[in-house]
PDB file of C-alpha atoms in Angstrom:
ATOM      1  CA  MET A 608     123.260 119.967 126.094  1.00  0.00           C
ATOM      2  CA  LEU A 609     122.591 120.837 129.743  1.00  0.00           C
ATOM      3  CA  LYS A 610     118.866 120.492 129.097  1.00  0.00           C
ATOM      4  CA  SER A 611     119.326 116.989 127.702  1.00  0.00           C
ATOM      5  CA  VAL A 612     121.405 115.945 130.712  1.00  0.00           C
ATOM      6  CA  LEU A 613     118.804 117.373 133.101  1.00  0.00           C
ATOM      7  CA  LYS A 614     116.064 115.556 131.215  1.00  0.00           C
ATOM      8  CA  ILE A 615     117.904 112.287 131.777  1.00  0.00           C
ATOM      9  CA  ILE A 616     118.864 112.770 135.422  1.00  0.00           C
ATOM     10  CA  LYS A 617     115.608 114.401 136.602  1.00  0.00           C
ATOM     11  CA  PRO A 618     113.703 111.098 136.947  1.00  0.00           C
ATOM     12  CA  VAL A 619     116.616 109.735 138.982  1.00  0.00           C
ATOM     13  CA  ILE A 620     116.602 112.792 141.269  1.00  0.00           C
ATOM     14  CA  ASP A 621     112.813 112.554 141.628  1.00  0.00           C
ATOM     15  CA  MET A 622     113.090 108.905 142.586  1.00  0.00           C
ATOM     16  CA  LEU A 623     115.720 109.598 145.233  1.00  0.00           C
ATOM     17  CA  THR A 624     114.030 112.677 146.686  1.00  0.00           C
ATOM     18  CA  PRO A 625     110.279 112.467 146.149  1.00  0.00           C
ATOM     19  CA  SER A 626     108.174 115.573 146.641  1.00  0.00           C
ATOM     20  CA  CYS A 627     105.802 116.257 149.546  1.00  0.00           C
ATOM     21  CA  GLU A 628     102.948 115.284 147.222  1.00  0.00           C
ATOM     22  CA  ILE A 629     104.418 111.797 146.744  1.00  0.00           C
ATOM     23  CA  ILE A 630     105.484 111.412 150.374  1.00  0.00           C
ATOM     24  CA  THR A 631     102.018 112.289 151.712  1.00  0.00           C
ATOM     25  CA  GLN A 632     100.577 109.541 149.476  1.00  0.00           C
ATOM     26  CA  LYS A 633     103.001 107.081 151.049  1.00  0.00           C
ATOM     27  CA  ILE A 634     102.230 108.331 154.569  1.00  0.00           C
ATOM     28  CA  SER A 635      98.538 107.756 153.921  1.00  0.00           C
ATOM     29  CA  LYS A 636      99.197 104.348 152.362  1.00  0.00           C
ATOM     30  CA  SER A 637     101.265 103.338 155.402  1.00  0.00           C
ATOM     31  CA  MET A 638      98.084 103.613 157.474  1.00  0.00           C
ATOM     32  CA  ASP A 639      96.406 100.938 155.361  1.00  0.00           C
ATOM     33  CA  ALA A 640      99.146  98.668 154.023  1.00  0.00           C
ATOM     34  CA  PRO A 641     102.783  97.876 154.717  1.00  0.00           C
ATOM     35  CA  LEU A 642     105.258  99.995 152.754  1.00  0.00           C
ATOM     36  CA  THR A 643     108.226  98.442 150.995  1.00  0.00           C
ATOM     37  CA  LEU A 644     111.623  98.933 152.600  1.00  0.00           C
ATOM     38  CA  TRP A 645     112.496 101.475 149.898  1.00  0.00           C
ATOM     39  CA  GLU A 646     109.287 103.439 150.516  1.00  0.00           C
ATOM     40  CA  LYS A 647     109.863 103.412 154.265  1.00  0.00           C
ATOM     41  CA  MET A 648     113.344 104.790 153.719  1.00  0.00           C
ATOM     42  CA  GLN A 649     112.072 107.500 151.369  1.00  0.00           C
ATOM     43  CA  VAL A 650     109.484 108.598 153.957  1.00  0.00           C
ATOM     44  CA  ARG A 651     111.969 108.537 156.817  1.00  0.00           C
ATOM     45  CA  VAL A 652     114.604 110.552 154.943  1.00  0.00           C
ATOM     46  CA  HIS A 653     112.000 113.053 153.711  1.00  0.00           C
ATOM     47  CA  ILE A 654     110.335 113.710 157.074  1.00  0.00           C
ATOM     48  CA  SER A 655     113.692 114.125 158.777  1.00  0.00           C
ATOM     49  CA  ALA A 656     114.189 117.172 156.558  1.00  0.00           C
ATOM     50  CA  CYS A 657     110.573 118.332 156.032  1.00  0.00           C
ATOM     51  CA  LYS A 658     108.713 119.427 159.160  1.00  0.00           C
ATOM     52  CA  LEU A 659     105.443 119.905 157.244  1.00  0.00           C
ATOM     53  CA  CYS A 660     105.295 116.260 156.177  1.00  0.00           C
ATOM     54  CA  ALA A 661     106.442 115.195 159.662  1.00  0.00           C
ATOM     55  CA  TRP A 662     103.514 117.157 161.174  1.00  0.00           C
ATOM     56  CA  TYR A 663     101.193 115.754 158.524  1.00  0.00           C
ATOM     57  CA  ARG A 664     102.081 112.191 159.527  1.00  0.00           C
ATOM     58  CA  LEU A 665     101.661 112.853 163.249  1.00  0.00           C
ATOM     59  CA  GLN A 666      98.361 114.627 162.673  1.00  0.00           C
ATOM     60  CA  LEU A 667      96.896 111.773 160.611  1.00  0.00           C
ATOM     61  CA  LEU A 668      97.835 109.353 163.384  1.00  0.00           C
ATOM     62  CA  ALA A 669      96.325 111.665 166.030  1.00  0.00           C
ATOM     63  CA  ILE A 670      93.065 111.954 164.052  1.00  0.00           C
ATOM     64  CA  ARG A 671      92.876 108.170 163.769  1.00  0.00           C
ATOM     65  CA  ARG A 672      93.460 107.737 167.518  1.00  0.00           C
ATOM     66  CA  MET A 673      90.809 110.310 168.372  1.00  0.00           C
ATOM     67  CA  ILE A 674      88.230 108.751 166.044  1.00  0.00           C
ATOM     68  CA  THR A 675      88.937 105.242 167.355  1.00  0.00           C
ATOM     69  CA  GLN A 676      88.645 106.389 170.970  1.00  0.00           C
ATOM     70  CA  LYS A 677      85.417 108.259 170.332  1.00  0.00           C
ATOM     71  CA  MET A 678      83.839 105.474 168.274  1.00  0.00           C
ATOM     72  CA  ASN A 679      84.692 102.904 170.937  1.00  0.00           C
ATOM     73  CA  GLN A 680      83.001 105.076 173.559  1.00  0.00           C
ATOM     74  CA  LEU A 681      80.017 105.444 171.289  1.00  0.00           C
ATOM     75  CA  ASP A 682      79.800 101.710 170.634  1.00  0.00           C
ATOM     76  CA  GLU A 683      79.954 101.045 174.358  1.00  0.00           C
ATOM     77  CA  ASN A 684      77.134 103.550 174.793  1.00  0.00           C
ATOM     78  CA  GLN A 685      79.236 105.843 176.977  1.00  0.00           C
ATOM     79  CA  VAL A 686      78.562 108.812 174.753  1.00  0.00           C
ATOM     80  CA  THR A 687      75.309 110.612 175.302  1.00  0.00           C
ATOM     81  CA  GLU A 688      76.091 113.753 173.322  1.00  0.00           C
ATOM     82  CA  GLY A 689      74.708 114.277 169.860  1.00  0.00           C
ATOM     83  CA  ALA A 690      71.372 114.090 168.185  1.00  0.00           C
ATOM     84  CA  GLN A 691      68.562 111.722 168.977  1.00  0.00           C
ATOM     85  CA  LEU A 692      65.603 110.647 166.880  1.00  0.00           C
ATOM     86  CA  SER A 693      62.887 113.287 166.961  1.00  0.00           C
ATOM     87  CA  PRO A 694      59.473 112.256 168.370  1.00  0.00           C
ATOM     88  CA  GLU A 695      58.050 112.574 164.822  1.00  0.00           C
ATOM     89  CA  ALA A 696      60.723 110.247 163.437  1.00  0.00           C
ATOM     90  CA  ARG A 697      60.045 107.724 166.213  1.00  0.00           C
ATOM     91  CA  GLN A 698      56.361 107.840 165.338  1.00  0.00           C
ATOM     92  CA  ARG A 699      57.102 107.372 161.630  1.00  0.00           C
ATOM     93  CA  ILE A 700      59.190 104.285 162.375  1.00  0.00           C
ATOM     94  CA  LYS A 701      56.565 102.927 164.775  1.00  0.00           C
ATOM     95  CA  ASP A 702      53.810 103.396 162.155  1.00  0.00           C
ATOM     96  CA  ARG A 703      55.900 101.658 159.502  1.00  0.00           C
ATOM     97  CA  LEU A 704      56.651  98.734 161.828  1.00  0.00           C
ATOM     98  CA  ASN A 705      52.971  98.445 162.735  1.00  0.00           C
ATOM     99  CA  ARG A 706      52.051  98.294 159.052  1.00  0.00           C
ATOM    100  CA  GLU A 707      54.617  95.537 158.503  1.00  0.00           C
ATOM    101  CA  THR A 708      53.533  93.479 161.489  1.00  0.00           C
ATOM    102  CA  PRO A 709      51.065  90.803 160.425  1.00  0.00           C
TER     103      PRO A 709
ATOM    104  CA  MET B 825      71.523 104.618 170.334  1.00  0.00           C
ATOM    105  CA  LEU B 826      71.060 103.054 166.854  1.00  0.00           C
ATOM    106  CA  TYR B 827      70.242 106.449 165.390  1.00  0.00           C
ATOM    107  CA  ARG B 828      73.353 108.048 166.873  1.00  0.00           C
ATOM    108  CA  TYR B 829      75.444 105.097 165.665  1.00  0.00           C
ATOM    109  CA  ALA B 830      74.099 105.556 162.132  1.00  0.00           C
ATOM    110  CA  LEU B 831      74.315 109.339 162.182  1.00  0.00           C
ATOM    111  CA  TRP B 832      78.014 109.348 163.051  1.00  0.00           C
ATOM    112  CA  ARG B 833      78.634 107.123 160.073  1.00  0.00           C
ATOM    113  CA  VAL B 834      76.463 108.674 157.377  1.00  0.00           C
ATOM    114  CA  SER B 835      76.443 112.365 158.401  1.00  0.00           C
ATOM    115  CA  ASP B 836      72.846 112.815 157.241  1.00  0.00           C
ATOM    116  CA  GLU B 837      69.794 112.849 159.528  1.00  0.00           C
ATOM    117  CA  THR B 838      67.307 111.553 156.938  1.00  0.00           C
ATOM    118  CA  VAL B 839      69.574 108.724 155.803  1.00  0.00           C
ATOM    119  CA  ALA B 840      70.287 107.775 159.431  1.00  0.00           C
ATOM    120  CA  GLU B 841      66.561 107.647 160.175  1.00  0.00           C
ATOM    121  CA  ASP B 842      65.937 105.457 157.102  1.00  0.00           C
ATOM    122  CA  LEU B 843      68.751 103.115 158.112  1.00  0.00           C
ATOM    123  CA  VAL B 844      67.327 102.726 161.623  1.00  0.00           C
ATOM    124  CA  GLN B 845      63.888 102.041 160.201  1.00  0.00           C
ATOM    125  CA  ASP B 846      65.293  99.456 157.748  1.00  0.00           C
ATOM    126  CA  THR B 847      67.215  97.852 160.595  1.00  0.00           C
ATOM    127  CA  PHE B 848      64.056  97.404 162.663  1.00  0.00           C
ATOM    128  CA  LEU B 849      62.174  96.090 159.624  1.00  0.00           C
ATOM    129  CA  SER B 850      64.897  93.545 158.845  1.00  0.00           C
ATOM    130  CA  ALA B 851      65.051  92.551 162.510  1.00  0.00           C
ATOM    131  CA  LEU B 852      61.296  92.089 162.580  1.00  0.00           C
ATOM    132  CA  ARG B 853      61.406  89.855 159.496  1.00  0.00           C
ATOM    133  CA  ALA B 854      64.308  87.837 160.891  1.00  0.00           C
ATOM    134  CA  LEU B 855      63.026  87.632 164.439  1.00  0.00           C
ATOM    135  CA  SER B 856      62.458  83.894 164.158  1.00  0.00           C
ATOM    136  CA  ASP B 857      66.169  83.450 163.282  1.00  0.00           C
ATOM    137  CA  TYR B 858      67.314  85.310 166.388  1.00  0.00           C
ATOM    138  CA  GLN B 859      68.775  82.651 168.641  1.00  0.00           C
ATOM    139  CA  GLY B 860      69.345  84.848 171.647  1.00  0.00           C
ATOM    140  CA  GLU B 861      73.077  84.075 171.548  1.00  0.00           C
ATOM    141  CA  SER B 862      73.959  87.760 171.577  1.00  0.00           C
ATOM    142  CA  ALA B 863      72.287  90.689 173.290  1.00  0.00           C
ATOM    143  CA  ILE B 864      69.453  92.144 171.237  1.00  0.00           C
ATOM    144  CA  ARG B 865      71.389  95.440 170.990  1.00  0.00           C
ATOM    145  CA  THR B 866      74.429  93.654 169.544  1.00  0.00           C
ATOM    146  CA  TRP B 867      72.198  91.863 167.057  1.00  0.00           C
ATOM    147  CA  LEU B 868      70.538  95.114 165.969  1.00  0.00           C
ATOM    148  CA  VAL B 869      73.914  96.850 165.614  1.00  0.00           C
ATOM    149  CA  SER B 870      75.180  94.012 163.420  1.00  0.00           C
ATOM    150  CA  ILE B 871      72.148  94.478 161.136  1.00  0.00           C
ATOM    151  CA  LEU B 872      72.683  98.245 161.087  1.00  0.00           C
ATOM    152  CA  LYS B 873      76.378  97.810 160.193  1.00  0.00           C
ATOM    153  CA  ARG B 874      75.359  95.771 157.161  1.00  0.00           C
ATOM    154  CA  LYS B 875      72.846  98.473 156.165  1.00  0.00           C
ATOM    155  CA  ILE B 876      75.541 101.154 156.416  1.00  0.00           C
ATOM    156  CA  ILE B 877      77.890  99.168 154.163  1.00  0.00           C
ATOM    157  CA  ASP B 878      75.050  98.624 151.677  1.00  0.00           C
ATOM    158  CA  HIS B 879      74.272 102.327 151.769  1.00  0.00           C
ATOM    159  CA  TYR B 880      77.840 103.222 150.794  1.00  0.00           C
ATOM    160  CA  ARG B 881      78.055 100.451 148.210  1.00  0.00           C
ATOM    161  CA  HIS B 882      74.905 101.800 146.586  1.00  0.00           C
ATOM    162  CA  LYS B 883      76.225 105.375 146.610  1.00  0.00           C
ATOM    163  CA  SER B 884      79.553 104.237 145.257  1.00  0.00           C
ATOM    164  CA  ARG B 885      77.807 102.487 142.342  1.00  0.00           C
ATOM    165  CA  ILE B 886      75.628 105.485 141.569  1.00  0.00           C
ATOM    166  CA  ASN B 887      78.672 107.719 141.361  1.00  0.00           C
ATOM    167  CA  ALA B 888      80.937 105.213 139.611  1.00  0.00           C
ATOM    168  CA  HIS B 889      80.582 106.954 136.249  1.00  0.00           C
ATOM    169  CA  GLU B 890      80.889 110.500 137.470  1.00  0.00           C
ATOM    170  CA  PRO B 891      84.107 112.314 136.656  1.00  0.00           C
ATOM    171  CA  ASP B 892      86.425 111.794 139.558  1.00  0.00           C
ATOM    172  CA  HIS B 893      88.847 114.721 139.433  1.00  0.00           C
ATOM    173  CA  ASP B 894      88.203 114.689 143.086  1.00  0.00           C
ATOM    174  CA  PHE B 895      90.331 111.586 143.440  1.00  0.00           C
ATOM    175  CA  HIS B 896      93.278 112.835 141.450  1.00  0.00           C
ATOM    176  CA  GLU B 897      93.259 116.582 141.829  1.00  0.00           C
ATOM    177  CA  THR B 898      95.883 117.723 144.294  1.00  0.00           C
ATOM    178  CA  ALA B 899      96.355 121.266 143.022  1.00  0.00           C
ATOM    179  CA  ASP B 900      94.535 122.567 146.106  1.00  0.00           C
ATOM    180  CA  PHE B 901      97.301 121.233 148.300  1.00  0.00           C
ATOM    181  CA  PHE B 902     100.534 121.098 146.312  1.00  0.00           C
ATOM    182  CA  ALA B 903     102.309 123.682 144.217  1.00  0.00           C
ATOM    183  CA  GLU B 904     102.923 123.632 140.503  1.00  0.00           C
ATOM    184  CA  GLY B 905     105.826 125.066 138.521  1.00  0.00           C
ATOM    185  CA  ALA B 906     109.260 125.425 140.043  1.00  0.00           C
ATOM    186  CA  MET B 907     108.032 124.270 143.460  1.00  0.00           C
ATOM    187  CA  LYS B 908     106.051 121.385 141.978  1.00  0.00           C
ATOM    188  CA  GLY B 909     104.931 118.859 144.558  1.00  0.00           C
ATOM    189  CA  ARG B 910     105.734 121.023 147.597  1.00  0.00           C
ATOM    190  CA  TRP B 911     103.013 122.041 150.064  1.00  0.00           C
ATOM    191  CA  ARG B 912     101.153 125.188 149.066  1.00  0.00           C
ATOM    192  CA  PRO B 913     101.462 127.743 151.893  1.00  0.00           C
ATOM    193  CA  ASP B 914      97.678 127.990 152.341  1.00  0.00           C
ATOM    194  CA  ALA B 915      97.287 124.213 152.628  1.00  0.00           C
ATOM    195  CA  ALA B 916     100.432 123.279 154.560  1.00  0.00           C
ATOM    196  CA  PRO B 917      99.992 121.668 157.987  1.00  0.00           C
ATOM    197  CA  ARG B 918     100.479 123.917 160.980  1.00  0.00           C
ATOM    198  CA  ASP B 919     102.106 122.895 164.227  1.00  0.00           C
ATOM    199  CA  TRP B 920      99.467 121.422 166.527  1.00  0.00           C
ATOM    200  CA  ARG B 921     101.422 122.489 169.597  1.00  0.00           C
ATOM    201  CA  LYS B 922      98.569 121.958 171.957  1.00  0.00           C
ATOM    202  CA  ASN B 923      97.930 118.248 172.200  1.00  0.00           C
ATOM    203  CA  PRO B 924      94.490 117.903 170.602  1.00  0.00           C
ATOM    204  CA  GLU B 925      93.833 114.493 172.132  1.00  0.00           C
ATOM    205  CA  ALA B 926      93.670 116.041 175.603  1.00  0.00           C
ATOM    206  CA  GLU B 927      90.557 117.906 174.560  1.00  0.00           C
ATOM    207  CA  ILE B 928      88.576 114.987 173.233  1.00  0.00           C
ATOM    208  CA  GLU B 929      86.292 114.625 176.237  1.00  0.00           C
ATOM    209  CA  THR B 930      85.270 118.222 176.506  1.00  0.00           C
ATOM    210  CA  GLU B 931      85.245 119.546 173.000  1.00  0.00           C
ATOM    211  CA  GLY B 932      83.146 118.668 170.038  1.00  0.00           C
ATOM    212  CA  PHE B 933      85.761 116.972 167.927  1.00  0.00           C
ATOM    213  CA  MET B 934      83.270 114.542 166.434  1.00  0.00           C
ATOM    214  CA  GLN B 935      80.793 117.297 165.582  1.00  0.00           C
ATOM    215  CA  VAL B 936      83.461 119.140 163.611  1.00  0.00           C
ATOM    216  CA  LEU B 937      84.617 115.906 161.996  1.00  0.00           C
ATOM    217  CA  HIS B 938      81.010 115.252 161.088  1.00  0.00           C
ATOM    218  CA  ALA B 939      80.652 118.685 159.475  1.00  0.00           C
ATOM    219  CA  CYS B 940      83.946 118.195 157.608  1.00  0.00           C
ATOM    220  CA  MET B 941      82.852 114.784 156.342  1.00  0.00           C
ATOM    221  CA  LYS B 942      79.698 116.315 154.908  1.00  0.00           C
ATOM    222  CA  LYS B 943      81.929 118.314 152.585  1.00  0.00           C
ATOM    223  CA  LEU B 944      83.531 115.188 151.119  1.00  0.00           C
ATOM    224  CA  SER B 945      82.215 113.683 147.895  1.00  0.00           C
ATOM    225  CA  ASP B 946      80.275 110.416 148.257  1.00  0.00           C
ATOM    226  CA  GLY B 947      83.207 108.366 146.993  1.00  0.00           C
ATOM    227  CA  LEU B 948      85.608 109.819 149.537  1.00  0.00           C
ATOM    228  CA  ALA B 949      83.130 109.776 152.427  1.00  0.00           C
ATOM    229  CA  ALA B 950      82.413 106.093 151.733  1.00  0.00           C
ATOM    230  CA  VAL B 951      86.017 104.906 151.958  1.00  0.00           C
ATOM    231  CA  PHE B 952      86.903 107.127 154.910  1.00  0.00           C
ATOM    232  CA  THR B 953      83.857 106.037 156.914  1.00  0.00           C
ATOM    233  CA  LEU B 954      84.350 102.344 156.249  1.00  0.00           C
ATOM    234  CA  ARG B 955      88.075 102.503 156.981  1.00  0.00           C
ATOM    235  CA  GLU B 956      88.309 104.907 159.928  1.00  0.00           C
ATOM    236  CA  LEU B 957      84.873 104.850 161.563  1.00  0.00           C
ATOM    237  CA  GLU B 958      83.849 101.254 160.844  1.00  0.00           C
ATOM    238  CA  GLN B 959      87.499 100.173 161.073  1.00  0.00           C
ATOM    239  CA  MET B 960      87.088  97.698 158.219  1.00  0.00           C
ATOM    240  CA  GLU B 961      90.087  95.994 156.629  1.00  0.00           C
ATOM    241  CA  THR B 962      91.117  97.429 153.261  1.00  0.00           C
ATOM    242  CA  GLU B 963      90.481  94.118 151.448  1.00  0.00           C
ATOM    243  CA  SER B 964      86.878  94.054 152.670  1.00  0.00           C
ATOM    244  CA  ILE B 965      86.287  97.667 151.607  1.00  0.00           C
ATOM    245  CA  CYS B 966      87.628  96.944 148.111  1.00  0.00           C
ATOM    246  CA  LYS B 967      85.360  93.914 147.886  1.00  0.00           C
ATOM    247  CA  GLU B 968      82.268  95.737 149.147  1.00  0.00           C
ATOM    248  CA  LEU B 969      82.756  98.792 146.934  1.00  0.00           C
ATOM    249  CA  ASP B 970      84.189  96.828 144.018  1.00  0.00           C
ATOM    250  CA  ILE B 971      87.294  98.992 143.692  1.00  0.00           C
ATOM    251  CA  THR B 972      91.003  98.164 143.415  1.00  0.00           C
ATOM    252  CA  ALA B 973      93.454  98.587 146.281  1.00  0.00           C
ATOM    253  CA  SER B 974      95.226 101.446 144.480  1.00  0.00           C
ATOM    254  CA  ASN B 975      91.934 103.218 143.918  1.00  0.00           C
ATOM    255  CA  LEU B 976      91.160 102.840 147.609  1.00  0.00           C
ATOM    256  CA  TRP B 977      94.546 104.284 148.626  1.00  0.00           C
ATOM    257  CA  VAL B 978      94.094 107.262 146.310  1.00  0.00           C
ATOM    258  CA  ARG B 979      90.627 107.943 147.721  1.00  0.00           C
ATOM    259  CA  LEU B 980      91.787 107.601 151.318  1.00  0.00           C
ATOM    260  CA  HIS B 981      94.748 109.886 150.647  1.00  0.00           C
ATOM    261  CA  ARG B 982      92.471 112.513 149.168  1.00  0.00           C
ATOM    262  CA  ALA B 983      89.941 112.203 152.008  1.00  0.00           C
ATOM    263  CA  ARG B 984      92.663 112.536 154.657  1.00  0.00           C
ATOM    264  CA  LEU B 985      94.172 115.598 152.972  1.00  0.00           C
ATOM    265  CA  GLN B 986      90.781 117.323 152.938  1.00  0.00           C
ATOM    266  CA  LEU B 987      89.701 116.292 156.422  1.00  0.00           C
ATOM    267  CA  ARG B 988      92.987 117.194 158.086  1.00  0.00           C
ATOM    268  CA  LYS B 989      92.824 120.658 156.567  1.00  0.00           C
ATOM    269  CA  CYS B 990      89.154 121.091 157.504  1.00  0.00           C
ATOM    270  CA  LEU B 991      89.771 119.953 161.104  1.00  0.00           C
ATOM    271  CA  GLU B 992      92.723 122.278 161.466  1.00  0.00           C
ATOM    272  CA  ARG B 993      90.645 125.232 160.294  1.00  0.00           C
ATOM    273  CA  ASN B 994      87.467 124.486 162.176  1.00  0.00           C
ATOM    274  CA  TRP B 995      88.348 122.546 165.283  1.00  0.00           C
ATOM    275  CA  LEU B 996      91.911 123.374 166.190  1.00  0.00           C
ATOM    276  CA  ALA B 997      91.398 127.059 165.447  1.00  0.00           C
ATOM    277  CA  ARG B 998      88.459 127.036 167.869  1.00  0.00           C
ATOM    278  CA  GLU B 999      90.533 125.251 170.504  1.00  0.00           C
ATOM    279  CA  ASN B1000      93.250 127.857 170.336  1.00  0.00           C
ATOM    280  CA  THR B1001      90.985 130.874 170.691  1.00  0.00           C
TER     281      THR B1001
END
């Protein structure tokens, strides 16, 4: 009897209190699309009680900010660190371009 | 500059070199169309961006029929059984007490990110690069890679789970030593 009742109410409980697995999907989705009001509420309630998911959300946002900042610097040519084309690679490209030039 | 731009986005030296070469070849062929409205560098970067998208679209097509447990498997991160859906202790986020953003100028965040991205499957690397590094809108990524929005969200979720964990282990751990 108890098992049958649990079987019926479990989906309802799951819907009201989604797991970390579900909440992290919604946190990720929130970075790409607007969440519904219900989803926003589920995330808010969950992270107020789950520090791991709260950290997860903050860390994803921090990673995005760091990438954006670094890529903007790179695009503005302010970044000089990192690899450069080797002299051999430059020569290979030059040779190919020379062959293509009429 | 073009090489570095490509390398950050494809995480492979040979591919980056090929993309730069293809960019110069395309530019050479289209030189008569160049109106001089933008700086030559901007024009070359716009050609390279297109090449990078094509590169990922091609890879995405090649791997379209491969089994994609990668996109659905979350057992590495979340528990099964009685604790189903909770963070596994070995995969749970740790407290990043020290503000990592303060270190961005001096530490090799991008190098570690780069190394972590190399560990992603092609399908995950493609969506993460186009979304976070190229900063493309989700609709455009779906169109370019011919995938649905839900498929994109699943792939991005999976990529973020893996990259966050990899960064925590390899970059943050180094920062705190």
